[in-house]
Amino acid sequence: MTNLYLRNLQLELTGFRKWCLGHYTSKKLGVIIFWVMLLNIVPIAGEIFSLLWQKIHKHSRQRFEQEFVIFEALNGVATLFYVFDAFVGLVAIGCRQYFHSHGNKIDFFVTTVAAGQAVFDIVIISAFRTDYPFEFIYALVTMSCIRLLRLIWVILSGIFISIMDEACSVIYNAYDFGTGFVIANEEIAKGATKLVEYEPSADLAQFTAENNIALALSYLEDIESKFPDVTCAWKTQRAAVYVLRDMKHAVEKMLDIYMLDETDAEMLLEDLSLKIQDILCAPKHMPAKTEVRHLLKNVPWIKDENVLDMIMDNCTICSYSDGDTVHESRTKQDDVKIIASGILQVSGVNDGSKDKSLPNTDSLWYFLKTGTFCEYLISPETLGILGYLLRSNSVTSTVCTKESQLMNVSYRTLEEAENRFGDLSFRMWRPIALQIAQFILEEEEVYEYWLEERIKIHLEEGIFPDLSDTKEFEVHEAIADMVLIQGNALDSETEVLYTGPTYIPSTVRKLYLIDDPASRPRVVMILLREEKYHSQTLMGWIKPKDISYKGLCLVHGIRRASLYGVEQLQEALGAHRSSFVQTLGEIFTKTKEGGILQSDASA
């Protein structure tokens, strides 16, 4: 976290402070300071040895004083390095941030003593010339010995960090293995009936996988509660790796459309691969925030601090024991429950029927296949979101498989939050729609050879149209295909009826929404554009008439940016927020002079 803060600070600072920060974070300066501390032992040991030798053998006082002055001069040279290191640190990051580190506190104390010793040396030499009082010499030797505190701190902290890393690596690897084990068994539980034709064998494989998931999650939850620093490091590093892999995908996409030549692309991909390796080699522990408020910040539909404050003020926390039932199938839900700790088992049966409204399920595994299903949820998953959006009875039952704590947020509180701070429905619908769409696209022939990660990126760049008042919807040529999550839509040309959740192919260009807009549930749909096109990524429902398709072509769009500049292009397109690909294009295709690199290939 400290390294991340310093890197971000380096981007913000200019002038002399940036120069100081560059030296303060320099590995070369760190190595030099370490060797200065190590070599500083020589004059310190020399002073102590000379003083003892003088006391024992009563040698010439003049020779002793000459040796002592030489050793003090060497200490003075070392002091210059200490003062420089403290000075650039204080100037670069400021006093408050500098003294936030215990190591910096010790460094500053030693530097202050060393500087005081240097001043004391000058005063004594100027005042006495020769025959220095032994009381002053003892004081100077004592001040010299204080310098060893810095070296001792560096060595001990290094040893402690190494031991901690080794110990945490064992826990980290166990957590990593356990998570992989859960993911593997989830894939078995999801696809057992598709892969195994003999039904009893498929049921046995699914049952075994579900039991494995429950057992592994129990162990993982224990690790997370006992070693939050380790699991926080694991989650942070995995999230960073996921982002960097997204960036690699974007670079590969730009290479495919000839916006980068092979040399530049290889350089970027190699740099990203090195950064991923650095992240995987990072310390296996980091400070973790375990407060309830921090937990709620990871809930996707809590959009800002105002909503968070209202939920914190109005929620109630309930504890459940192993085996307790949270709610039964076919019952009405009156609140949304956020899992603070523990493990919950959500189970039900998908009878294969479809309606204009999605079933109120707390597990999206409902949409994987027909028949029985069982999913285990952990913190900070939420129960009752579809119940709040649809106001229908639940089709799943939930049971605690371990002691759990749930935060209950009433529907009334959520309604009041929406009245005061704006609509929450998009933030609630989006993660649900993306996950359902992921299941659907993975089964489509068009996406047969797409990696899971590529499908996720493709969906995240999708557009969510607001069809609340729409009867007919004409699909723009930039849109390749669609995923209908909820609602009924009729192909105006072939009269084929699509009922969500379902895939709508690229051949469909005009849709008729057959249900009455006044009484139907919200029609939820994701518009997926052709990969060669580029659009703004907007977080919200968008009226069809407000969807701008200007400048969608990625090739021509970036080439236009090379001619007119990114700011002028955004102003011309009315951009609200650039997509990831455009941002990457701005960052990675700039020359040292600030211009945009242009491809020789024609767009």
XYZ file of C-alpha atoms in Angstrom:
603
model
C 0.000 0.000 0.000
C 2.892 2.369 0.822
C 4.517 1.714 -2.552
C 1.199 2.390 -4.299
C 0.825 5.677 -2.386
C 4.336 6.767 -3.355
C 3.808 5.877 -7.024
C 0.568 7.860 -7.153
C 2.265 10.756 -5.356
C 5.075 10.747 -7.917
C 2.515 11.352 -10.664
C 1.060 14.329 -8.787
C 4.253 16.123 -7.693
C 6.333 18.477 -9.809
C 9.604 20.349 -9.493
C 11.890 19.985 -6.484
C 9.489 17.758 -4.499
C 9.300 15.296 -7.371
C 13.110 15.246 -7.525
C 13.234 14.547 -3.777
C 10.640 11.783 -4.059
C 12.594 10.189 -6.892
C 15.682 9.976 -4.661
C 13.708 8.938 -1.589
C 12.189 5.955 -3.412
C 15.387 5.129 -5.297
C 16.670 1.605 -4.681
C 20.218 2.811 -5.362
C 20.023 5.348 -2.526
C 18.650 2.642 -0.236
C 21.626 0.397 -1.010
C 24.064 3.270 -0.473
C 22.506 4.189 2.884
C 22.664 0.557 4.011
C 26.370 0.301 3.181
C 27.007 3.643 4.909
C 25.328 2.275 8.056
C 27.347 -0.912 7.784
C 30.689 0.855 7.226
C 29.861 3.333 9.993
C 30.563 0.462 12.389
C 34.295 0.856 11.609
C 34.797 4.368 13.117
C 32.447 3.550 16.013
C 34.422 0.391 16.837
C 37.671 2.331 16.301
C 36.643 4.980 18.843
C 35.690 2.401 21.455
C 38.884 0.386 20.868
C 41.116 3.505 20.996
C 39.438 4.698 24.178
C 39.881 1.325 25.896
C 43.473 1.029 24.653
C 44.242 4.497 25.986
C 42.762 3.676 29.386
C 44.627 0.373 29.697
C 48.044 1.164 28.237
C 48.200 4.947 28.865
C 49.661 5.661 25.405
C 50.344 9.092 24.027
C 47.347 11.410 24.514
C 48.219 13.298 21.329
C 48.117 10.111 19.189
C 44.796 9.119 20.768
C 43.271 12.515 19.994
C 44.472 12.365 16.379
C 42.877 8.945 15.929
C 39.699 10.152 17.608
C 39.427 13.174 15.283
C 39.835 10.897 12.232
C 37.074 8.597 13.457
C 34.805 11.562 14.154
C 35.500 12.898 10.658
C 34.366 9.548 9.220
C 31.244 9.755 11.386
C 30.647 13.221 9.978
C 30.783 11.896 6.412
C 28.194 9.250 7.319
C 26.056 11.983 8.903
C 25.846 13.794 5.556
C 24.186 10.717 4.006
C 21.756 10.393 6.940
C 20.775 14.073 6.739
C 20.279 13.873 2.956
C 18.061 10.794 3.289
C 15.885 12.410 5.974
C 15.717 15.729 4.106
C 14.484 14.292 0.790
C 11.972 12.109 2.671
C 10.495 15.017 4.634
C 10.310 17.284 1.593
C 8.881 14.589 -0.675
C 6.040 13.155 1.415
C 5.598 15.704 4.201
C 6.057 15.422 7.950
C 2.762 13.666 8.740
C 3.244 10.864 6.212
C 6.976 10.595 6.962
C 6.500 10.089 10.693
C 3.669 7.643 10.096
C 6.379 4.994 9.668
C 8.110 3.661 12.797
C 11.267 3.082 10.761
C 11.323 6.743 9.728
C 10.928 7.793 13.363
C 14.039 5.804 14.311
C 15.909 7.123 11.248
C 15.045 10.713 12.144
C 16.068 10.222 15.784
C 19.440 8.747 14.759
C 19.927 11.514 12.181
C 19.182 14.188 14.798
C 21.676 12.639 17.230
C 24.296 12.322 14.462
C 23.804 15.960 13.443
C 24.052 17.000 17.103
C 27.254 14.969 17.404
C 28.735 16.754 14.382
C 27.929 20.151 15.904
C 29.341 18.983 19.248
C 32.556 17.911 17.470
C 32.990 21.325 15.886
C 32.414 23.109 19.208
C 34.908 20.901 21.103
C 37.604 21.110 18.444
C 37.198 24.899 18.229
C 37.151 25.392 21.976
C 39.892 23.044 23.172
C 42.101 22.403 20.135
C 43.941 19.739 22.178
C 43.452 17.943 25.488
C 39.776 17.194 25.013
C 38.061 16.447 28.335
C 37.291 12.704 28.641
C 33.710 13.538 29.703
C 33.116 15.028 26.263
C 34.810 12.082 24.564
C 32.534 9.639 26.434
C 29.530 11.673 25.325
C 30.651 11.586 21.672
C 31.276 7.827 21.789
C 27.818 7.316 23.298
C 26.258 9.384 20.521
C 28.201 7.323 17.975
C 26.822 4.116 19.431
C 23.260 5.434 19.043
C 23.816 5.254 15.253
C 23.785 1.467 15.588
C 20.061 1.639 16.421
C 19.295 2.337 12.783
C 21.319 -0.625 11.539
C 19.853 -2.914 14.208
C 16.313 -1.818 13.243
C 16.952 -2.486 9.543
C 18.431 -5.928 10.199
C 15.790 -6.999 12.733
C 12.895 -5.691 10.642
C 14.334 -7.472 7.599
C 14.600 -10.737 9.527
C 11.092 -10.293 10.955
C 9.601 -9.540 7.533
C 11.345 -12.581 6.046
C 10.009 -14.837 8.792
C 6.544 -13.304 8.444
C 6.591 -13.759 4.681
C 7.584 -17.412 5.023
C 4.885 -18.070 7.619
C 2.253 -16.118 5.698
C 3.216 -17.824 2.445
C 2.077 -21.150 3.896
C -1.312 -19.677 4.857
C -1.511 -17.736 1.578
C -0.856 -20.841 -0.493
C -3.363 -22.836 1.545
C -6.017 -20.155 0.959
C -5.115 -20.030 -2.737
C -5.335 -23.817 -3.041
C -8.642 -23.887 -1.149
C -10.125 -21.201 -3.403
C -9.028 -23.106 -6.492
C -10.537 -26.270 -5.038
C -13.856 -24.468 -4.535
C -13.830 -23.079 -8.082
C -13.073 -26.513 -9.545
C -15.916 -28.127 -7.600
C -18.270 -25.313 -8.591
C -17.555 -26.097 -12.245
C -18.320 -29.760 -11.566
C -21.544 -28.892 -9.742
C -22.614 -26.583 -12.570
C -21.877 -28.939 -15.439
C -22.284 -32.446 -14.028
C -25.611 -33.074 -15.746
C -24.254 -31.788 -19.076
C -21.070 -33.835 -19.002
C -22.429 -37.105 -17.592
C -25.312 -38.695 -19.451
C -26.169 -41.318 -16.833
C -28.385 -39.386 -14.401
C -27.505 -41.241 -11.147
C -23.795 -40.726 -11.817
C -24.370 -37.040 -12.616
C -26.364 -36.594 -9.388
C -23.582 -38.288 -7.387
C -20.921 -36.050 -8.938
C -23.007 -32.952 -8.204
C -23.723 -34.053 -4.629
C -20.035 -34.791 -3.960
C -18.955 -31.455 -5.435
C -21.481 -29.556 -3.317
C -20.249 -31.278 -0.144
C -16.654 -30.465 -1.098
C -17.580 -26.814 -1.588
C -19.280 -26.625 1.812
C -16.299 -28.189 3.582
C -13.693 -26.077 1.762
C -15.607 -22.835 2.346
C -15.763 -23.635 6.041
C -11.977 -23.924 6.180
C -11.512 -20.791 4.079
C -13.843 -18.818 6.340
C -11.782 -19.917 9.357
C -8.584 -18.763 7.637
C -10.185 -15.433 6.746
C -11.320 -14.785 10.310
C -7.979 -15.788 11.894
C -5.602 -14.309 9.309
C -7.356 -11.313 7.695
C -4.044 -9.714 6.700
C -3.113 -12.734 4.579
C -6.491 -13.099 2.873
C -6.588 -9.334 2.240
C -3.227 -9.605 0.459
C -4.512 -12.550 -1.585
C -7.667 -10.725 -2.684
C -5.798 -7.499 -3.446
C -3.146 -9.241 -5.502
C -5.701 -11.298 -7.421
C -7.722 -8.161 -8.194
C -4.571 -6.382 -9.434
C -3.643 -9.367 -11.609
C -7.161 -9.409 -13.055
C -6.877 -5.711 -14.006
C -3.472 -6.223 -15.624
C -4.808 -9.168 -17.609
C -7.610 -6.905 -18.826
C -4.945 -4.473 -19.984
C -3.126 -7.264 -21.839
C -6.394 -8.140 -23.555
C -6.831 -4.509 -24.612
C -3.281 -4.355 -25.991
C -3.919 -7.547 -27.961
C -7.149 -6.042 -29.301
C -5.294 -2.901 -30.440
C -2.683 -5.110 -32.111
C -5.410 -7.004 -33.955
C -6.793 -3.782 -35.446
C -3.284 -2.533 -36.350
C -3.255 0.359 -33.876
C 0.028 -0.983 -32.466
C 2.831 -2.640 -34.364
C 4.236 -5.942 -33.159
C 7.338 -4.405 -31.563
C 5.374 -1.944 -29.408
C 2.785 -4.582 -28.511
C 5.465 -7.079 -27.463
C 7.108 -4.426 -25.310
C 3.823 -3.557 -23.605
C 2.827 -7.185 -23.109
C 6.250 -7.987 -21.652
C 5.995 -5.014 -19.288
C 2.527 -6.091 -18.153
C 3.756 -9.665 -17.636
C 6.604 -8.369 -15.466
C 4.161 -6.320 -13.408
C 2.012 -9.405 -12.889
C 5.083 -11.310 -11.712
C 5.974 -8.463 -9.337
C 2.469 -8.587 -7.856
C 2.620 -12.351 -7.391
C 5.978 -11.938 -5.612
C 4.686 -9.158 -3.351
C 4.458 -9.652 0.463
C 1.842 -12.205 1.453
C 0.295 -10.009 4.127
C -1.017 -6.457 4.304
C -3.136 -4.421 6.749
C -6.793 -5.451 6.500
C -9.896 -3.471 7.402
C -12.437 -5.763 9.023
C -14.991 -3.192 10.171
C -18.608 -3.613 9.071
C -18.531 -0.274 7.262
C -15.591 -1.355 5.142
C -17.412 -4.616 4.372
C -20.443 -2.700 3.094
C -18.255 -0.702 0.709
C -17.727 -3.933 -1.237
C -21.480 -4.327 -1.859
C -21.995 -3.192 -5.491
C -25.436 -1.580 -5.093
C -24.357 0.747 -2.261
C -23.412 3.620 -4.516
C -22.088 6.308 -2.147
C -21.443 7.354 1.446
C -24.952 8.752 1.866
C -26.603 5.409 1.136
C -23.975 3.688 3.275
C -24.700 5.987 6.241
C -28.439 5.363 5.968
C -27.952 1.593 5.867
C -25.552 1.681 8.820
C -28.071 3.707 10.841
C -31.102 1.549 10.024
C -29.830 -2.018 9.632
C -30.091 -4.721 12.285
C -27.581 -7.532 12.761
C -28.922 -11.018 13.427
C -26.909 -14.091 14.415
C -27.716 -17.589 13.190
C -26.391 -20.965 14.293
C -25.384 -23.883 12.124
C -28.541 -25.439 10.667
C -30.815 -22.416 11.217
C -33.211 -21.569 8.384
C -32.991 -17.999 7.143
C -36.066 -18.230 4.912
C -38.131 -20.900 3.202
C -39.086 -21.269 -0.435
C -42.436 -19.759 -1.530
C -42.317 -17.194 1.289
C -42.307 -13.418 1.048
C -39.161 -11.454 1.899
C -39.365 -8.160 3.755
C -35.722 -7.171 3.768
C -32.376 -7.500 2.044
C -29.794 -9.480 4.005
C -26.064 -8.797 3.654
C -23.807 -11.626 4.828
C -21.329 -10.222 7.348
C -19.800 -13.605 8.254
C -20.489 -17.297 7.919
C -21.707 -19.559 5.105
C -25.243 -19.887 3.729
C -26.617 -22.669 1.559
C -29.164 -21.565 -1.056
C -31.075 -24.383 -2.761
C -34.102 -24.787 -4.986
C -35.550 -26.359 -8.116
C -35.718 -24.881 -11.608
C -38.740 -26.347 -13.377
C -37.679 -24.854 -16.727
C -40.627 -22.476 -17.071
C -40.183 -18.849 -18.156
C -42.301 -15.771 -17.641
C -42.075 -12.067 -18.350
C -40.550 -11.688 -14.893
C -37.502 -13.467 -13.478
C -38.057 -15.815 -10.534
C -37.066 -14.402 -7.150
C -33.954 -16.477 -6.498
C -31.028 -15.768 -4.186
C -28.768 -18.017 -6.269
C -28.053 -17.296 -9.919
C -27.218 -20.976 -10.361
C -30.981 -21.267 -10.873
C -30.381 -20.162 -14.474
C -27.657 -22.716 -15.199
C -29.854 -25.751 -15.735
C -33.209 -27.281 -14.950
C -33.615 -29.467 -11.883
C -32.216 -29.103 -8.382
C -29.325 -26.803 -7.546
C -27.392 -25.745 -4.463
C -25.002 -22.816 -4.031
C -23.026 -21.604 -1.013
C -22.764 -17.868 -0.352
C -20.242 -16.021 1.814
C -19.532 -12.402 2.800
C -20.351 -9.866 1.350
C -23.017 -11.565 -0.820
C -26.589 -10.284 -0.570
C -29.912 -12.112 -0.222
C -33.256 -10.688 -1.317
C -32.149 -8.314 -4.100
C -34.486 -9.818 -6.701
C -37.171 -9.932 -4.002
C -36.842 -6.163 -3.596
C -36.780 -5.517 -7.354
C -39.646 -7.864 -8.267
C -41.695 -8.000 -5.029
C -42.471 -11.692 -5.522
C -42.156 -14.767 -3.315
C -38.826 -16.517 -3.134
C -38.276 -19.736 -5.112
C -35.247 -20.720 -3.017
C -34.651 -21.641 0.608
C -31.618 -20.556 2.622
C -29.991 -22.421 5.501
C -26.873 -21.584 7.535
C -24.154 -24.215 7.346
C -21.988 -22.351 9.848
C -22.518 -19.720 12.527
C -23.371 -16.572 10.584
C -24.172 -12.919 11.034
C -26.536 -11.160 8.621
C -27.245 -7.456 8.289
C -30.967 -6.918 7.638
C -31.886 -3.854 5.576
C -35.643 -3.364 5.298
C -37.330 -2.584 1.976
C -38.625 0.602 3.559
C -35.052 1.775 4.226
C -34.066 1.067 0.621
C -37.123 2.912 -0.703
C -36.288 5.912 1.462
C -32.683 5.794 0.239
C -33.886 5.793 -3.382
C -36.228 8.707 -2.709
C -33.437 10.756 -1.138
C -30.333 9.732 -3.108
C -31.571 8.410 -6.450
C -32.383 5.135 -8.150
C -30.520 2.026 -6.986
C -32.104 -0.389 -9.448
C -29.305 -0.224 -12.025
C -26.620 -1.065 -9.486
C -28.764 -3.937 -8.259
C -29.619 -5.258 -11.714
C -26.199 -4.921 -13.355
C -24.211 -7.644 -11.488
C -27.218 -9.997 -11.698
C -27.646 -9.366 -15.430
C -23.922 -9.751 -16.161
C -23.738 -13.094 -14.356
C -26.858 -14.488 -16.066
C -25.580 -13.244 -19.436
C -22.253 -14.968 -18.756
C -24.058 -18.297 -18.325
C -26.035 -17.736 -21.533
C -23.138 -16.660 -23.780
C -20.944 -19.558 -22.672
C -23.553 -21.898 -24.176
C -23.816 -20.082 -27.507
C -21.955 -21.365 -30.559
C -20.818 -17.842 -31.480
C -18.856 -17.630 -28.221
C -17.704 -21.244 -28.159
C -13.999 -20.406 -28.427
C -14.082 -17.297 -26.258
C -12.283 -17.454 -22.916
C -14.365 -16.733 -19.837
C -12.367 -13.590 -19.149
C -12.951 -12.256 -22.668
C -16.712 -12.816 -22.347
C -16.732 -10.915 -19.042
C -14.947 -7.936 -20.587
C -17.314 -7.996 -23.562
C -20.336 -7.958 -21.240
C -18.964 -5.224 -19.004
C -18.694 -2.969 -22.054
C -22.353 -3.647 -22.881
C -25.117 -1.040 -22.913
C -28.202 -1.263 -20.684
C -31.091 0.486 -22.517
C -33.998 1.953 -20.570
C -37.008 0.350 -22.272
C -39.608 1.313 -19.665
C -41.733 3.330 -22.124
C -40.680 1.553 -25.326
C -42.846 -0.648 -27.521
C -40.581 -0.986 -30.572
C -36.809 -1.035 -30.541
C -34.661 -0.836 -33.659
C -31.196 -2.317 -33.260
C -28.317 -0.173 -34.520
C -25.768 -1.726 -36.883
C -23.024 -1.227 -34.270
C -24.791 -3.741 -32.011
C -23.810 -7.329 -32.805
C -26.178 -9.248 -30.566
C -28.119 -8.946 -27.333
C -28.949 -10.779 -24.145
C -32.504 -10.402 -22.892
C -32.445 -10.869 -19.127
C -36.073 -10.136 -18.281
C -39.148 -9.523 -20.419
C -40.717 -10.626 -23.708
C -39.513 -9.415 -27.091
C -40.818 -10.340 -30.556
C -38.676 -10.287 -33.704
C -40.714 -8.034 -35.985
C -39.459 -9.798 -39.126
C -39.613 -13.507 -38.189
C -42.172 -13.175 -35.347
C -39.990 -15.344 -33.121
C -40.759 -14.667 -29.446
C -37.824 -14.278 -27.048
C -38.483 -14.639 -23.306
C -35.724 -13.764 -20.873
C -33.267 -14.892 -19.920
C -32.202 -15.727 -23.470
C -29.766 -14.881 -26.248
C -30.904 -12.732 -29.190
C -28.699 -13.279 -32.275
C -27.271 -10.705 -34.633
C -29.921 -11.461 -37.276
C -32.552 -9.666 -35.180
C -32.643 -5.990 -36.122
C -36.056 -4.869 -34.876
C -37.828 -5.897 -31.677
C -41.402 -5.453 -30.542
C -41.968 -5.521 -26.768
C -45.329 -7.204 -26.557
C -46.267 -6.494 -22.921
C -48.011 -3.323 -21.795
C -45.370 -0.781 -20.604
C -47.711 0.352 -17.813
C -47.962 -3.034 -16.116
C -44.981 -5.112 -17.236
C -41.836 -5.554 -15.126
C -38.753 -3.665 -16.227
C -37.361 -5.066 -19.478
C -33.672 -5.738 -18.791
C -31.431 -6.177 -21.840
C -27.701 -5.939 -22.583
C -26.682 -4.606 -26.002
C -23.344 -6.059 -27.123
C -21.519 -4.155 -29.826
C -19.131 -5.468 -32.428
C -15.605 -5.653 -31.013
C -14.322 -3.316 -33.700
C -16.611 -0.590 -32.379
C -15.925 1.672 -29.462
C -18.458 3.393 -27.219
C -18.553 5.213 -23.925
C -19.009 3.072 -20.832
C -21.961 4.559 -18.962
C -23.173 3.311 -15.595
C -26.927 3.696 -15.784
C -30.105 3.045 -17.736
C -29.940 4.831 -21.105
C -32.938 5.824 -23.179
C -32.622 4.401 -26.726
C -32.820 7.887 -28.211
C -29.944 9.032 -25.952
C -27.559 6.257 -26.988
C -24.958 7.965 -29.159
C -23.365 5.850 -31.872
C -21.183 8.663 -33.183
C -17.515 7.789 -33.550
C -18.085 4.193 -32.494
C -15.493 2.688 -34.815
C -12.435 1.987 -32.682
C -9.970 2.194 -35.573
C -11.282 5.480 -36.966
C -11.919 6.806 -33.461
C -8.330 6.420 -32.302
C -7.001 7.637 -35.647
C -9.205 10.717 -35.271
C -7.706 11.197 -31.814
C -4.255 11.159 -33.417
C -5.287 14.009 -35.704
C -7.352 16.199 -33.401
C -6.252 15.224 -29.914
C -8.100 13.272 -27.260
C -9.710 16.293 -25.557
C -11.156 17.633 -28.810
C -12.420 14.160 -29.711
C -14.169 13.742 -26.364
C -15.754 17.152 -26.689
C -16.976 16.322 -30.199
C -18.449 13.001 -29.116
C -19.924 14.343 -25.893
C -18.055 11.673 -23.892
C -19.071 11.231 -20.280
C -16.530 8.613 -19.343
C -13.931 6.961 -21.554
C -13.937 3.213 -21.872
C -10.968 1.151 -20.840
C -9.711 0.650 -24.397
C -9.694 4.380 -25.131
C -7.938 5.140 -21.849
C -5.324 2.499 -22.624
C -4.912 3.989 -26.084
C -4.227 7.395 -24.561
C -1.694 6.056 -22.062
C 0.197 3.514 -24.124
C 0.300 5.170 -27.566
C 1.804 8.500 -26.564
C 5.296 9.398 -27.687
C 7.719 11.264 -25.455
C 6.687 14.509 -27.111
C 3.061 13.852 -26.167
C 1.757 12.997 -29.631
C -0.235 9.897 -30.517
C 1.495 7.109 -32.411
C -0.161 6.422 -35.752
C -0.365 3.069 -37.473
C 0.832 2.769 -41.024
C -2.097 0.479 -41.858
C -5.192 2.084 -43.290
C -8.260 2.143 -41.062
